[in-house]
Each structure stands twice: as structure tokens, then as C-alpha cells.
PDB file of C-alpha atoms in Angstrom:
ATOM      1  CA  MET A   1       7.482  -0.720  12.478  1.00  0.00           C
ATOM      2  CA  LYS A   2      10.777  -1.535  11.895  1.00  0.00           C
ATOM      3  CA  ILE A   3      12.511  -1.258   7.592  1.00  0.00           C
ATOM      4  CA  ASP A   4      15.554  -2.211   7.118  1.00  0.00           C
ATOM      5  CA  VAL A   5      17.498  -1.798   3.154  1.00  0.00           C
ATOM      6  CA  LEU A   6      20.468  -3.571   2.268  1.00  0.00           C
ATOM      7  CA  THR A   7      21.709  -1.584  -0.540  1.00  0.00           C
ATOM      8  CA  ILE A   8      25.293  -0.570  -2.405  1.00  0.00           C
ATOM      9  CA  PHE A   9      23.180   3.061  -3.819  1.00  0.00           C
ATOM     10  CA  PRO A  10      21.050   4.255  -0.326  1.00  0.00           C
ATOM     11  CA  GLU A  11      21.090   7.342  -1.926  1.00  0.00           C
ATOM     12  CA  MET A  12      18.208   6.012  -4.900  1.00  0.00           C
ATOM     13  CA  ILE A  13      15.871   5.672  -2.022  1.00  0.00           C
ATOM     14  CA  ASP A  14      17.071   8.412   0.621  1.00  0.00           C
ATOM     15  CA  GLY A  15      15.577  11.403  -0.515  1.00  0.00           C
ATOM     16  CA  PHE A  16      11.723   9.345  -1.215  1.00  0.00           C
ATOM     17  CA  ILE A  17      11.735   8.535   1.820  1.00  0.00           C
ATOM     18  CA  LYS A  18      11.626  12.056   2.427  1.00  0.00           C
ATOM     19  CA  GLU A  19       8.853  13.340   0.716  1.00  0.00           C
ATOM     20  CA  SER A  20       5.357  13.370   1.657  1.00  0.00           C
ATOM     21  CA  ILE A  21       3.063  10.186   3.524  1.00  0.00           C
ATOM     22  CA  ILE A  22       6.299   8.329   4.090  1.00  0.00           C
ATOM     23  CA  LYS A  23       8.096  11.677   6.001  1.00  0.00           C
ATOM     24  CA  ARG A  24       5.245  12.477   7.887  1.00  0.00           C
ATOM     25  CA  ALA A  25       5.022   8.773   8.891  1.00  0.00           C
ATOM     26  CA  ILE A  26       8.948   8.718   9.873  1.00  0.00           C
ATOM     27  CA  GLU A  27       8.475  12.014  12.179  1.00  0.00           C
ATOM     28  CA  LYS A  28       5.212  10.744  13.470  1.00  0.00           C
ATOM     29  CA  ASN A  29       7.751   8.181  14.537  1.00  0.00           C
ATOM     30  CA  LEU A  30       4.807   5.440  13.300  1.00  0.00           C
ATOM     31  CA  ILE A  31       8.077   3.380  11.116  1.00  0.00           C
ATOM     32  CA  GLU A  32      11.435   3.476  10.858  1.00  0.00           C
ATOM     33  CA  ILE A  33      13.381   2.915   7.810  1.00  0.00           C
ATOM     34  CA  ASN A  34      17.028   2.682   7.860  1.00  0.00           C
ATOM     35  CA  LEU A  35      19.293   2.714   4.889  1.00  0.00           C
ATOM     36  CA  ILE A  36      22.166   0.254   5.069  1.00  0.00           C
ATOM     37  CA  ASP A  37      25.605  -0.021   2.459  1.00  0.00           C
ATOM     38  CA  PHE A  38      26.360  -3.498   3.628  1.00  0.00           C
ATOM     39  CA  ARG A  39      29.611  -2.135   1.537  1.00  0.00           C
ATOM     40  CA  LYS A  40      30.725  -1.434   5.104  1.00  0.00           C
ATOM     41  CA  TYR A  41      30.190  -5.404   5.648  1.00  0.00           C
ATOM     42  CA  SER A  42      32.654  -6.002   2.589  1.00  0.00           C
ATOM     43  CA  LYS A  43      35.789  -8.140   4.541  1.00  0.00           C
ATOM     44  CA  ASN A  44      37.738  -6.726   0.999  1.00  0.00           C
ATOM     45  CA  ILE A  45      40.172  -4.492   1.772  1.00  0.00           C
ATOM     46  CA  GLN A  46      38.969  -2.465  -0.859  1.00  0.00           C
ATOM     47  CA  LYS A  47      35.377  -2.976   0.350  1.00  0.00           C
ATOM     48  CA  ARG A  48      33.891  -5.142  -3.687  1.00  0.00           C
ATOM     49  CA  VAL A  49      30.881  -6.660  -2.707  1.00  0.00           C
ATOM     50  CA  ASP A  50      30.888  -8.227  -6.574  1.00  0.00           C
ATOM     51  CA  ASP A  51      33.195 -10.426  -7.980  1.00  0.00           C
ATOM     52  CA  THR A  52      32.109 -12.289 -11.542  1.00  0.00           C
ATOM     53  CA  PRO A  53      31.038 -15.364 -11.639  1.00  0.00           C
ATOM     54  CA  TYR A  54      31.987 -19.367 -11.121  1.00  0.00           C
ATOM     55  CA  GLY A  55      31.858 -20.828 -15.319  1.00  0.00           C
ATOM     56  CA  GLY A  56      32.170 -17.212 -16.528  1.00  0.00           C
ATOM     57  CA  GLY A  57      30.171 -14.849 -18.148  1.00  0.00           C
ATOM     58  CA  SER A  58      28.889 -11.467 -18.739  1.00  0.00           C
ATOM     59  CA  GLY A  59      28.683  -9.187 -15.682  1.00  0.00           C
ATOM     60  CA  MET A  60      29.602  -9.287 -11.527  1.00  0.00           C
ATOM     61  CA  VAL A  61      27.632 -11.291  -9.396  1.00  0.00           C
ATOM     62  CA  LEU A  62      26.737 -10.114  -5.399  1.00  0.00           C
ATOM     63  CA  MET A  63      28.850 -11.996  -3.148  1.00  0.00           C
ATOM     64  CA  CYS A  64      28.218 -13.799  -0.042  1.00  0.00           C
ATOM     65  CA  GLN A  65      29.563 -12.495   2.912  1.00  0.00           C
ATOM     66  CA  PRO A  66      28.530  -8.757   2.759  1.00  0.00           C
ATOM     67  CA  ILE A  67      25.204  -9.488   2.643  1.00  0.00           C
ATOM     68  CA  PHE A  68      24.859 -12.821   4.943  1.00  0.00           C
ATOM     69  CA  ASP A  69      27.169 -10.466   8.222  1.00  0.00           C
ATOM     70  CA  ALA A  70      25.103  -7.540   7.535  1.00  0.00           C
ATOM     71  CA  VAL A  71      21.480  -9.430   7.948  1.00  0.00           C
ATOM     72  CA  GLU A  72      23.075 -11.299  11.072  1.00  0.00           C
ATOM     73  CA  ASP A  73      23.975  -7.891  12.695  1.00  0.00           C
ATOM     74  CA  LEU A  74      20.309  -6.242  12.135  1.00  0.00           C
ATOM     75  CA  ASN A  75      19.098  -9.546  12.948  1.00  0.00           C
ATOM     76  CA  LYS A  76      20.031  -9.935  16.060  1.00  0.00           C
ATOM     77  CA  MET A  77      16.794 -10.554  17.769  1.00  0.00           C
ATOM     78  CA  HIS A  78      15.600 -12.694  15.104  1.00  0.00           C
ATOM     79  CA  ASP A  79      12.179 -11.170  14.477  1.00  0.00           C
ATOM     80  CA  ALA A  80      13.117 -10.071  10.950  1.00  0.00           C
ATOM     81  CA  THR A  81      11.207 -11.129   7.985  1.00  0.00           C
ATOM     82  CA  ILE A  82      13.999 -11.201   5.052  1.00  0.00           C
ATOM     83  CA  ILE A  83      12.793  -9.670   1.777  1.00  0.00           C
ATOM     84  CA  LEU A  84      14.582 -10.448  -1.068  1.00  0.00           C
ATOM     85  CA  MET A  85      14.176  -7.990  -4.730  1.00  0.00           C
ATOM     86  CA  THR A  86      14.822 -10.046  -7.159  1.00  0.00           C
ATOM     87  CA  PRO A  87      12.895 -10.414 -10.942  1.00  0.00           C
ATOM     88  CA  ASP A  88      11.875 -14.493 -10.142  1.00  0.00           C
ATOM     89  CA  GLY A  89      10.184 -13.534  -7.218  1.00  0.00           C
ATOM     90  CA  LYS A  90       6.376 -13.662  -6.408  1.00  0.00           C
ATOM     91  CA  THR A  91       4.518 -10.884  -8.301  1.00  0.00           C
ATOM     92  CA  TYR A  92       3.804  -8.433  -5.801  1.00  0.00           C
ATOM     93  CA  ASN A  93      -0.020  -7.549  -4.827  1.00  0.00           C
ATOM     94  CA  GLU A  94      -2.024  -5.476  -2.327  1.00  0.00           C
ATOM     95  CA  ASP A  95      -2.595  -8.648   0.287  1.00  0.00           C
ATOM     96  CA  PHE A  96       1.027  -9.139   0.241  1.00  0.00           C
ATOM     97  CA  ALA A  97       1.585  -5.187   1.461  1.00  0.00           C
ATOM     98  CA  LYS A  98      -0.962  -5.955   3.867  1.00  0.00           C
ATOM     99  CA  SER A  99       0.667  -8.525   5.162  1.00  0.00           C
ATOM    100  CA  PHE A 100       4.076  -6.824   5.637  1.00  0.00           C
ATOM    101  CA  SER A 101       2.431  -4.367   7.168  1.00  0.00           C
ATOM    102  CA  LEU A 102       1.671  -6.598   9.487  1.00  0.00           C
ATOM    103  CA  LYS A 103       4.995  -7.589   9.918  1.00  0.00           C
ATOM    104  CA  LYS A 104       7.189  -5.546  12.799  1.00  0.00           C
ATOM    105  CA  HIS A 105      10.665  -5.619  11.300  1.00  0.00           C
ATOM    106  CA  LEU A 106      12.036  -5.662   7.259  1.00  0.00           C
ATOM    107  CA  ILE A 107      14.781  -6.421   5.873  1.00  0.00           C
ATOM    108  CA  ILE A 108      14.732  -5.772   2.735  1.00  0.00           C
ATOM    109  CA  ILE A 109      17.827  -6.757   0.414  1.00  0.00           C
ATOM    110  CA  CYS A 110      18.617  -5.052  -2.515  1.00  0.00           C
ATOM    111  CA  GLY A 111      20.285  -6.688  -5.974  1.00  0.00           C
ATOM    112  CA  HIS A 112      22.051  -5.145  -8.229  1.00  0.00           C
ATOM    113  CA  TYR A 113      24.226  -5.488 -10.820  1.00  0.00           C
ATOM    114  CA  GLU A 114      24.507  -8.712 -13.256  1.00  0.00           C
ATOM    115  CA  GLY A 115      22.318 -10.301 -10.013  1.00  0.00           C
ATOM    116  CA  PHE A 116      23.523 -12.323  -6.392  1.00  0.00           C
ATOM    117  CA  ASP A 117      24.868 -15.516  -5.263  1.00  0.00           C
ATOM    118  CA  GLU A 118      22.683 -17.978  -5.286  1.00  0.00           C
ATOM    119  CA  ARG A 119      23.223 -18.784  -1.734  1.00  0.00           C
ATOM    120  CA  ILE A 120      21.588 -16.059  -0.733  1.00  0.00           C
ATOM    121  CA  ARG A 121      18.536 -17.002  -1.519  1.00  0.00           C
ATOM    122  CA  THR A 122      18.108 -18.800   1.870  1.00  0.00           C
ATOM    123  CA  LEU A 123      18.223 -16.233   3.891  1.00  0.00           C
ATOM    124  CA  ALA A 124      15.038 -14.767   2.544  1.00  0.00           C
ATOM    125  CA  ASP A 125      11.452 -15.455   3.971  1.00  0.00           C
ATOM    126  CA  TYR A 126      10.093 -13.690   0.775  1.00  0.00           C
ATOM    127  CA  GLU A 127      11.161 -13.667  -2.759  1.00  0.00           C
ATOM    128  CA  ILE A 128       9.863 -10.505  -4.694  1.00  0.00           C
ATOM    129  CA  SER A 129       9.283  -9.268  -7.997  1.00  0.00           C
ATOM    130  CA  LEU A 130       7.453  -5.856  -9.435  1.00  0.00           C
ATOM    131  CA  GLY A 131       6.510  -8.016 -12.557  1.00  0.00           C
ATOM    132  CA  ASP A 132       7.781  -9.442 -15.661  1.00  0.00           C
ATOM    133  CA  PHE A 133      10.916  -6.898 -15.833  1.00  0.00           C
ATOM    134  CA  VAL A 134      14.037  -6.386 -15.609  1.00  0.00           C
ATOM    135  CA  LEU A 135      15.706  -3.209 -14.094  1.00  0.00           C
ATOM    136  CA  THR A 136      19.148  -2.592 -12.849  1.00  0.00           C
ATOM    137  CA  GLY A 137      18.540  -3.179  -9.039  1.00  0.00           C
ATOM    138  CA  GLY A 138      16.172  -4.160  -6.722  1.00  0.00           C
ATOM    139  CA  GLU A 139      15.610  -0.064  -5.212  1.00  0.00           C
ATOM    140  CA  ILE A 140      13.298   1.326  -7.231  1.00  0.00           C
ATOM    141  CA  PRO A 141      10.983  -1.681  -6.131  1.00  0.00           C
ATOM    142  CA  ALA A 142      12.173  -1.662  -2.464  1.00  0.00           C
ATOM    143  CA  ALA A 143      11.012   1.808  -2.628  1.00  0.00           C
ATOM    144  CA  ALA A 144       7.625   0.811  -4.503  1.00  0.00           C
ATOM    145  CA  LEU A 145       7.271  -2.257  -1.332  1.00  0.00           C
ATOM    146  CA  ILE A 146       8.152   0.338   1.728  1.00  0.00           C
ATOM    147  CA  ASP A 147       5.751   3.005  -0.038  1.00  0.00           C
ATOM    148  CA  SER A 148       2.538   0.687   0.166  1.00  0.00           C
ATOM    149  CA  ILE A 149       3.172  -1.549   3.474  1.00  0.00           C
ATOM    150  CA  THR A 150       3.729   2.482   5.486  1.00  0.00           C
ATOM    151  CA  ARG A 151       0.737   3.802   3.842  1.00  0.00           C
ATOM    152  CA  LEU A 152      -1.190   0.467   5.769  1.00  0.00           C
ATOM    153  CA  VAL A 153       0.604   0.653   8.860  1.00  0.00           C
ATOM    154  CA  PRO A 154      -1.961   2.203  11.647  1.00  0.00           C
ATOM    155  CA  GLY A 155      -1.959   5.718  12.005  1.00  0.00           C
ATOM    156  CA  VAL A 156      -0.183   7.032   8.723  1.00  0.00           C
ATOM    157  CA  ILE A 157      -3.561   7.196   6.673  1.00  0.00           C
ATOM    158  CA  SER A 158      -6.995   7.349   7.704  1.00  0.00           C
ATOM    159  CA  ASP A 159      -9.151   4.305   7.751  1.00  0.00           C
ATOM    160  CA  GLY A 160     -11.984   5.779   5.177  1.00  0.00           C
ATOM    161  CA  SER A 161      -9.566   7.214   3.023  1.00  0.00           C
ATOM    162  CA  LEU A 162      -8.358   3.032   2.652  1.00  0.00           C
ATOM    163  CA  GLU A 163     -11.556   1.665   2.680  1.00  0.00           C
ATOM    164  CA  SER A 164     -12.761   3.014  -0.515  1.00  0.00           C
ATOM    165  CA  GLU A 165      -9.004   2.547  -1.935  1.00  0.00           C
ATOM    166  CA  SER A 166      -8.228  -0.354  -5.676  1.00  0.00           C
ATOM    167  CA  PHE A 167      -8.228  -3.749  -4.872  1.00  0.00           C
ATOM    168  CA  THR A 168     -10.268  -3.477  -1.672  1.00  0.00           C
ATOM    169  CA  ASN A 169     -12.020  -6.711  -1.970  1.00  0.00           C
ATOM    170  CA  ASN A 170     -10.906  -7.588  -4.774  1.00  0.00           C
ATOM    171  CA  MET A 171     -12.706  -4.742  -6.851  1.00  0.00           C
ATOM    172  CA  LEU A 172     -10.794  -1.293  -8.469  1.00  0.00           C
ATOM    173  CA  ASP A 173     -12.018   2.002  -6.891  1.00  0.00           C
ATOM    174  CA  TYR A 174     -14.730   3.995  -8.063  1.00  0.00           C
ATOM    175  CA  PRO A 175     -14.208   7.127 -10.380  1.00  0.00           C
ATOM    176  CA  VAL A 176     -13.516  10.363  -8.766  1.00  0.00           C
ATOM    177  CA  TYR A 177     -14.682  14.186  -9.383  1.00  0.00           C
ATOM    178  CA  THR A 178     -14.107  17.467  -8.394  1.00  0.00           C
ATOM    179  CA  ARG A 179     -14.214  21.387  -9.259  1.00  0.00           C
ATOM    180  CA  PRO A 180     -15.389  22.591 -11.785  1.00  0.00           C
ATOM    181  CA  GLU A 181     -18.587  20.318 -12.826  1.00  0.00           C
ATOM    182  CA  GLU A 182     -18.112  20.665 -16.499  1.00  0.00           C
ATOM    183  CA  TYR A 183     -14.867  20.503 -18.614  1.00  0.00           C
ATOM    184  CA  GLU A 184     -14.349  21.582 -22.195  1.00  0.00           C
ATOM    185  CA  GLY A 185     -18.288  20.076 -22.750  1.00  0.00           C
ATOM    186  CA  MET A 186     -17.241  16.847 -20.311  1.00  0.00           C
ATOM    187  CA  LYS A 187     -19.991  17.079 -16.748  1.00  0.00           C
ATOM    188  CA  VAL A 188     -19.681  15.205 -13.507  1.00  0.00           C
ATOM    189  CA  PRO A 189     -22.412  12.645 -13.169  1.00  0.00           C
ATOM    190  CA  SER A 190     -25.446  14.986 -11.723  1.00  0.00           C
ATOM    191  CA  ILE A 191     -26.084  11.991  -8.768  1.00  0.00           C
ATOM    192  CA  LEU A 192     -22.549  12.939  -7.403  1.00  0.00           C
ATOM    193  CA  LEU A 193     -23.972  16.764  -6.822  1.00  0.00           C
ATOM    194  CA  SER A 194     -27.257  15.385  -5.374  1.00  0.00           C
ATOM    195  CA  GLY A 195     -26.271  15.437  -1.838  1.00  0.00           C
ATOM    196  CA  ASP A 196     -28.163  11.328  -1.769  1.00  0.00           C
ATOM    197  CA  HIS A 197     -25.194  10.158  -0.179  1.00  0.00           C
ATOM    198  CA  LYS A 198     -27.352   6.655  -0.377  1.00  0.00           C
ATOM    199  CA  LYS A 199     -27.506   6.629  -4.270  1.00  0.00           C
ATOM    200  CA  ILE A 200     -23.528   8.211  -4.499  1.00  0.00           C
ATOM    201  CA  ASP A 201     -23.027   4.871  -2.240  1.00  0.00           C
ATOM    202  CA  GLU A 202     -24.456   2.788  -4.393  1.00  0.00           C
ATOM    203  CA  TRP A 203     -23.339   4.798  -7.858  1.00  0.00           C
ATOM    204  CA  ARG A 204     -19.965   4.193  -6.357  1.00  0.00           C
ATOM    205  CA  LYS A 205     -20.282   0.160  -6.233  1.00  0.00           C
ATOM    206  CA  LYS A 206     -21.794  -0.423  -9.280  1.00  0.00           C
ATOM    207  CA  GLU A 207     -19.326   2.102 -11.102  1.00  0.00           C
ATOM    208  CA  ALA A 208     -16.284   0.488  -8.634  1.00  0.00           C
ATOM    209  CA  PHE A 209     -17.434  -3.173 -10.072  1.00  0.00           C
ATOM    210  CA  GLU A 210     -18.333  -1.971 -14.231  1.00  0.00           C
ATOM    211  CA  LYS A 211     -15.086  -1.005 -14.016  1.00  0.00           C
ATOM    212  CA  THR A 212     -12.994  -3.771 -12.073  1.00  0.00           C
ATOM    213  CA  LYS A 213     -15.915  -5.566 -14.875  1.00  0.00           C
ATOM    214  CA  SER A 214     -14.088  -3.890 -17.758  1.00  0.00           C
ATOM    215  CA  ARG A 215     -10.499  -3.282 -16.625  1.00  0.00           C
ATOM    216  CA  ARG A 216      -9.753  -6.649 -14.638  1.00  0.00           C
ATOM    217  CA  LYS A 217     -12.042  -9.207 -14.768  1.00  0.00           C
ATOM    218  CA  ASP A 218      -9.495 -11.823 -12.738  1.00  0.00           C
ATOM    219  CA  LEU A 219     -10.374  -9.445  -9.514  1.00  0.00           C
ATOM    220  CA  LEU A 220     -14.005 -10.792  -9.647  1.00  0.00           C
ATOM    221  CA  GLU A 221     -13.407 -14.472 -10.800  1.00  0.00           C
ATOM    222  CA  LYS A 222     -11.288 -14.547  -6.910  1.00  0.00           C
TER     223      LYS A 222
END
């Protein structure tokens, strides 16, 4: 899988992709991540990518030309799925992550400043938001997408680990414990120490259901 990220602040994501699971996935050639500063596509002599909004108002707006030219250059094979990070997009979830992990090529466009020229939306196959809040730019949301997508690419994480995670089958994950058996009066459930894997599995399913029912009843309704 190939992920191209269009941003004017590549340093915000660069350190993130050089650590942990994503770093190992890149080293194993399971995923390719390219951070592209779309300033280099600007035809402005000063390499500007933003301008004041028509009609007046505060802030600066990202211009069409650099982003359109960047997408055209990166998508020469016309195989890319293009994602625009925007607060008014569809709320991201695990279903999106699974769908995107099956794609061959993703191009993620990070907005910044006051926003982007409305015509840039015509490039996008998906407009994605992390939730009902506003950030200074799309770099942090793009990093979140990269993390959630990369871990689902075959070979990055063992299948067994993925099967028991939260949001699998619309359920939250069951509680987990490790040593010591007792800490400040809080004990590990005895069933987990029993060695009876059938009963442990039944307990985990029950606990996952109860946790989901208590915290995210909307998932059960799905």
C-alpha cells in the first residue's frame, strides 16, 4: 500500500511515522508513506499556497492550483483514493479504516489556516473528520488515519491481535490484566488464573458485551 500525504507541514507527521509499528511496516515494505509539501507545486514566485478569501473575512484560504497540480502529479496511474481531511466531513470509524486498508493507493489532503478553496472538494473521493472539534490543520487527523489503516494491512499485526480489538463485530474489547495478581487490594478475576480456556473465552465475551452495553449501547444497536 502507498500513502501520499499533501501538507505544508510535513514535519508534523515525519517523526510519527518513524516510530513503533508504522516504522516496522515501512521497513518490511508492507507500506510506503510519502510526505509531500505541496508548496513545491505553487506557481507563485514566493511559493505561496494561500490567499485572502473573496468577500472578506479573517484568515487565509488554501488555493486550488498547488493542490490540483499535486494530485494530478501523484495520481498519474489514476489508481488513488483521495481523502480530504475536513471538520465537516463524515466521522471516521473502524469501518472506514478497514475499507481504506484494502486500497492500493491513498492520497490524503491536509487543510490548514482558515480552510481551503471550496473547489478542492471536487478532488476528493471521501471527506473525513475525526469528530466535532476543530484543529489547526489536517496533519494530526491524517496521522490518526495512517495509524489506524497501517495496523490493518496484512502482515503488520498478527490476525489474532486484530480479532479481539474494540469495534470488532461492533463490540468493545474485554478487560485485560497482567502481573501482579493483586495490586493495592485490586485482584485479577480468578477465572483468568484457572487455565480453563473455554470458560475464559466465555467470560471475555460476556465482559465485552456488558462493557459495550454500559459504555456504547449504540454499537449493539447496529
